[in-house]
CSV table of C-alpha atoms in Angstrom, one decimal:
chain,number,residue,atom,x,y,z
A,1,UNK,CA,154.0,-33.8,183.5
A,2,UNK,CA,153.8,-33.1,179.9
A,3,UNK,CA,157.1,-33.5,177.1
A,4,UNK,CA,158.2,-29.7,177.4
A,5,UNK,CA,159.2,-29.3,173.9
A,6,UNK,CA,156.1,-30.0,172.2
A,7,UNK,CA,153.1,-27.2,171.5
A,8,UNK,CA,149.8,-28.2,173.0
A,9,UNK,CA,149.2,-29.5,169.1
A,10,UNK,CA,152.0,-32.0,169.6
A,11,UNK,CA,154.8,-29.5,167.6
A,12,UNK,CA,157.9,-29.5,168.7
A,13,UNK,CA,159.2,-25.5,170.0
A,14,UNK,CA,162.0,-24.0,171.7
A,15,UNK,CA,160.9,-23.9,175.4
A,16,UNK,CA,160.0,-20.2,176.5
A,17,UNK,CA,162.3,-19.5,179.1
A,18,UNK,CA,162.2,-15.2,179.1
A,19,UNK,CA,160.0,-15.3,182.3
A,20,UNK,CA,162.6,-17.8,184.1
A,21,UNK,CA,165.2,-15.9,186.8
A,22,UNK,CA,168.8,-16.1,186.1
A,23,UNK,CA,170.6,-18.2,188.2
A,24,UNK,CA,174.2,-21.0,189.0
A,25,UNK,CA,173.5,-23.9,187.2
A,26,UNK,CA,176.1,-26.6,187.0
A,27,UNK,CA,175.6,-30.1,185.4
A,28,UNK,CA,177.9,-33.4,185.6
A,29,UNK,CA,177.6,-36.5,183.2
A,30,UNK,CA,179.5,-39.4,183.1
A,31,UNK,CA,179.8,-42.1,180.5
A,32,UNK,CA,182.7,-44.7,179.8
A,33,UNK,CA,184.5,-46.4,176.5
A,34,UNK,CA,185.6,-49.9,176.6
A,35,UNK,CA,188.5,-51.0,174.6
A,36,UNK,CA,190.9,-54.3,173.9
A,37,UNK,CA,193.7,-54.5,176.5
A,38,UNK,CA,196.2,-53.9,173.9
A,39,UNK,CA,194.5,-50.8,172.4
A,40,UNK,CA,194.0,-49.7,176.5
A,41,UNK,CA,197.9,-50.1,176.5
A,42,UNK,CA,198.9,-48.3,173.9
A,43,UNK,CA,196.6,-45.1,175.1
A,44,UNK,CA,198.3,-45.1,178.8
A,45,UNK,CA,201.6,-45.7,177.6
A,46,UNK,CA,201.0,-42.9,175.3
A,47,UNK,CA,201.9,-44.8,172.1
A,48,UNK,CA,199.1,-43.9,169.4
A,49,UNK,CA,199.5,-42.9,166.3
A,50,UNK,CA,197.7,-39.5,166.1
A,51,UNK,CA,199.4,-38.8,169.2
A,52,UNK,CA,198.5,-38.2,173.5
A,53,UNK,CA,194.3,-39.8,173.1
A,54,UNK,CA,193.1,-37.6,176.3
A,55,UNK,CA,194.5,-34.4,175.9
A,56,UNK,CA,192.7,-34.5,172.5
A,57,UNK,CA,189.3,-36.2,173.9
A,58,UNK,CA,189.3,-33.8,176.9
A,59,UNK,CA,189.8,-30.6,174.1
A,60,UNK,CA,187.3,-32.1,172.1
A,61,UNK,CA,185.0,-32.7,175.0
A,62,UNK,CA,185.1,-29.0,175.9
A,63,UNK,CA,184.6,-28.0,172.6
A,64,UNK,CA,181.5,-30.0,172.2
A,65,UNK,CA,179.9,-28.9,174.6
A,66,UNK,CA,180.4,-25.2,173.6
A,67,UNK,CA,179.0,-26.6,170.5
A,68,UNK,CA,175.7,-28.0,171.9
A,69,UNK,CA,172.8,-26.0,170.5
A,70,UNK,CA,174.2,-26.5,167.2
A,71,UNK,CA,173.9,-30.2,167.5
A,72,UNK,CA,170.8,-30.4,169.7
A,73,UNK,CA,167.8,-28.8,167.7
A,74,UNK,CA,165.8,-27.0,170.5
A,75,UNK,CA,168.5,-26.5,172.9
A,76,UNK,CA,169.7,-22.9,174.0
A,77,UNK,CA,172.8,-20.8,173.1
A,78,UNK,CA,173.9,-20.1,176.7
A,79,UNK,CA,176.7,-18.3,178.3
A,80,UNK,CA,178.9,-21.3,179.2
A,81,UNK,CA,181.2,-20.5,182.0
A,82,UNK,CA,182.7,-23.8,183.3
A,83,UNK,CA,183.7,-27.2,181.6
A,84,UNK,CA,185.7,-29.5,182.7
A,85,UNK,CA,186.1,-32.7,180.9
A,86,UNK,CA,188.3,-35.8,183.0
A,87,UNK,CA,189.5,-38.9,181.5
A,88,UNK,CA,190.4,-41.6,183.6
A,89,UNK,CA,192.4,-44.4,182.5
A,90,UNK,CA,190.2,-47.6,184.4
A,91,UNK,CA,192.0,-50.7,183.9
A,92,UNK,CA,189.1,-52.8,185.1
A,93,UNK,CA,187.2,-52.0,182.3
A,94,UNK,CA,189.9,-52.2,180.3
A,95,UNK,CA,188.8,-48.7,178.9
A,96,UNK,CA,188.5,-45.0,180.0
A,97,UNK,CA,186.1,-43.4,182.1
A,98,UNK,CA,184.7,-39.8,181.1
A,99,UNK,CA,183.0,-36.9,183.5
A,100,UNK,CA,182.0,-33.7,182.5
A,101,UNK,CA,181.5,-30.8,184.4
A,102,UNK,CA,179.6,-27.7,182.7
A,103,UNK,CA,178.6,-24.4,184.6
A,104,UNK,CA,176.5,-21.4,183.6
A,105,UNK,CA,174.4,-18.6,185.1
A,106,UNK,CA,171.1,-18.3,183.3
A,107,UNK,CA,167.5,-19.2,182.5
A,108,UNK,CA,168.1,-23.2,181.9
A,109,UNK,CA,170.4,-25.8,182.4
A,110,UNK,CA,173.2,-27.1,181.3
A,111,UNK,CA,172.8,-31.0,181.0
A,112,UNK,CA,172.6,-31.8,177.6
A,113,UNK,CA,176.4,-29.2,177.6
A,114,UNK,CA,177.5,-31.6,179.9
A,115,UNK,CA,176.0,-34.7,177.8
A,116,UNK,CA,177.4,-33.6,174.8
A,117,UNK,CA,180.7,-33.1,176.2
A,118,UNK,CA,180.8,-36.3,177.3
A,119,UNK,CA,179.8,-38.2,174.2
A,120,UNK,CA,182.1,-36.3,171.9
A,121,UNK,CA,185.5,-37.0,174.1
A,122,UNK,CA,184.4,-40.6,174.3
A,123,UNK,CA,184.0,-40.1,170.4
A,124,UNK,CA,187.2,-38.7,169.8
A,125,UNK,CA,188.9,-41.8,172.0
A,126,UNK,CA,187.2,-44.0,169.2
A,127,UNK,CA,188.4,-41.9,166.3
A,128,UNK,CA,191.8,-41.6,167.5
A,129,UNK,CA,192.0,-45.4,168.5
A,130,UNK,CA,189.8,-47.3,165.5
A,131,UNK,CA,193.1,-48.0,163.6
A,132,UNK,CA,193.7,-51.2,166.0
A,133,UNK,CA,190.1,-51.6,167.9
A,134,UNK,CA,186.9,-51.1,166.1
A,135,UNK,CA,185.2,-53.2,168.8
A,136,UNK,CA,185.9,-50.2,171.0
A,137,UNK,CA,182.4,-49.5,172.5
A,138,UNK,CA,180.7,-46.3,174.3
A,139,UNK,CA,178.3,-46.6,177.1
A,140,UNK,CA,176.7,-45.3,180.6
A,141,UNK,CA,176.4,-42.2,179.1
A,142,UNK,CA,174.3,-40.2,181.8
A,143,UNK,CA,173.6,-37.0,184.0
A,144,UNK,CA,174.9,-37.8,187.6
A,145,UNK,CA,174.2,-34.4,189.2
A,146,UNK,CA,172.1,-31.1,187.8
A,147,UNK,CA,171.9,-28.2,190.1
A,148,UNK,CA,169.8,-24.8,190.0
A,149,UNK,CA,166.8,-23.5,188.7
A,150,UNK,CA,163.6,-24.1,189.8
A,151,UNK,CA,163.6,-27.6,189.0
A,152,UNK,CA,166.5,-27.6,192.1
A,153,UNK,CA,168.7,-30.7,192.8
A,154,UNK,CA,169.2,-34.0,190.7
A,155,UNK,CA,171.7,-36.7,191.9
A,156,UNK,CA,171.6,-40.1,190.1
C-alpha cells in the first residue's frame, strides 16, 4: 500500500478526503514520562513550583490536540468533539502515565489529535518539572485504539 501523502511524483499533498462519508471516529494513544523518585514526589504530593503538574498537562494536552493541523503539516482542521486527556501517577515507573482520548464525526481520523495530545501533556510534565530533573524522559508514545472510517478497527 502506497505512503498516502505523497503524489504519484513522490510530492507530498493533503490527502483528498471530499469523496469520504462522514462518520464516529474516536482515537486513544498512550505514552508515559519517567522521572527521579524525588521529582515523582514532589508532583503527587503537589509540591511544585509552578503549581498542581496534571491539571496543567491534562489542559495542555487538550489544547494540543485542538492545535494539531497547525503542528502537523498535512493533517486536517476537523471538528473535534471529544478529548480527554488522563494522567496517572505510576509509582513503578517512578513517573506518570498519559492516555488520550479524542472523538470526531467526519471524513478522517483523529490519531495524530490523540498523538499530539499526548506528547504535549507529557511535554508540559517536563517543562513544569525541569527545575529539579532534566533526566526526566518521554516514551511509549503510541495509538492503542482507532475506530471508524473505512479503514474500521485498530487495537494495539
Amino acid at each position: 500500500m502506497p505512503l498516502t501523502h505523497f503524489d504519484t511524483k513522490g510530492d507530498a499533498h493533503m490527502v483528498d478526503v471530499s469523496d469520504k462519508e462522514f462518520t464516529a471516529r474516536v482515537a486513544v494513544a498512550e505514552g508515559h514520562i519517567t522521572m527521579a523518585q524525588q521529582t515523582f514526589d514532589i508532583i503527587a504530593q503537589g509540591k511544585a513550583k509552578k503549581g498542581d503538574v496534571l491539571s496543567v498537562a491534562r489542559l495542555a494536552g487538550i489544547m494540543g490536540a485542538k492545535k494539531t493541523p497547525e503542528l502537523i503539516p498535512l493533517c486536517h482542521p476537523l471538528p473535534i468533539t471529544k478529548v480527554a486527556v488522563e494522567l496517572m501517577l505510576e509509582p513503578d515507573l517512578p513517573g506518570v502515565r498519559i492516555e488520550a482520548t479524542v472523538k470526531t464525526t467526519g471524513q478522517t481520523g483523529v490519531e495524530m489529535e490523540a498523538l499530539t495530545a499526548v506528547s504535549t501533556a507529557a511535554l508540559t510534565v517536563y517543562d513544569m518539572a525541569k527545575a529539579v530533573d532534566k533526566a526526566m524522559q518521554i516514551g511509549g508514545i503510541r495509538v492503542v485504539l482507532k475506530d471508524g472510517g473505512k479503514s474500521g478497527r485498530y487495537e494495539a
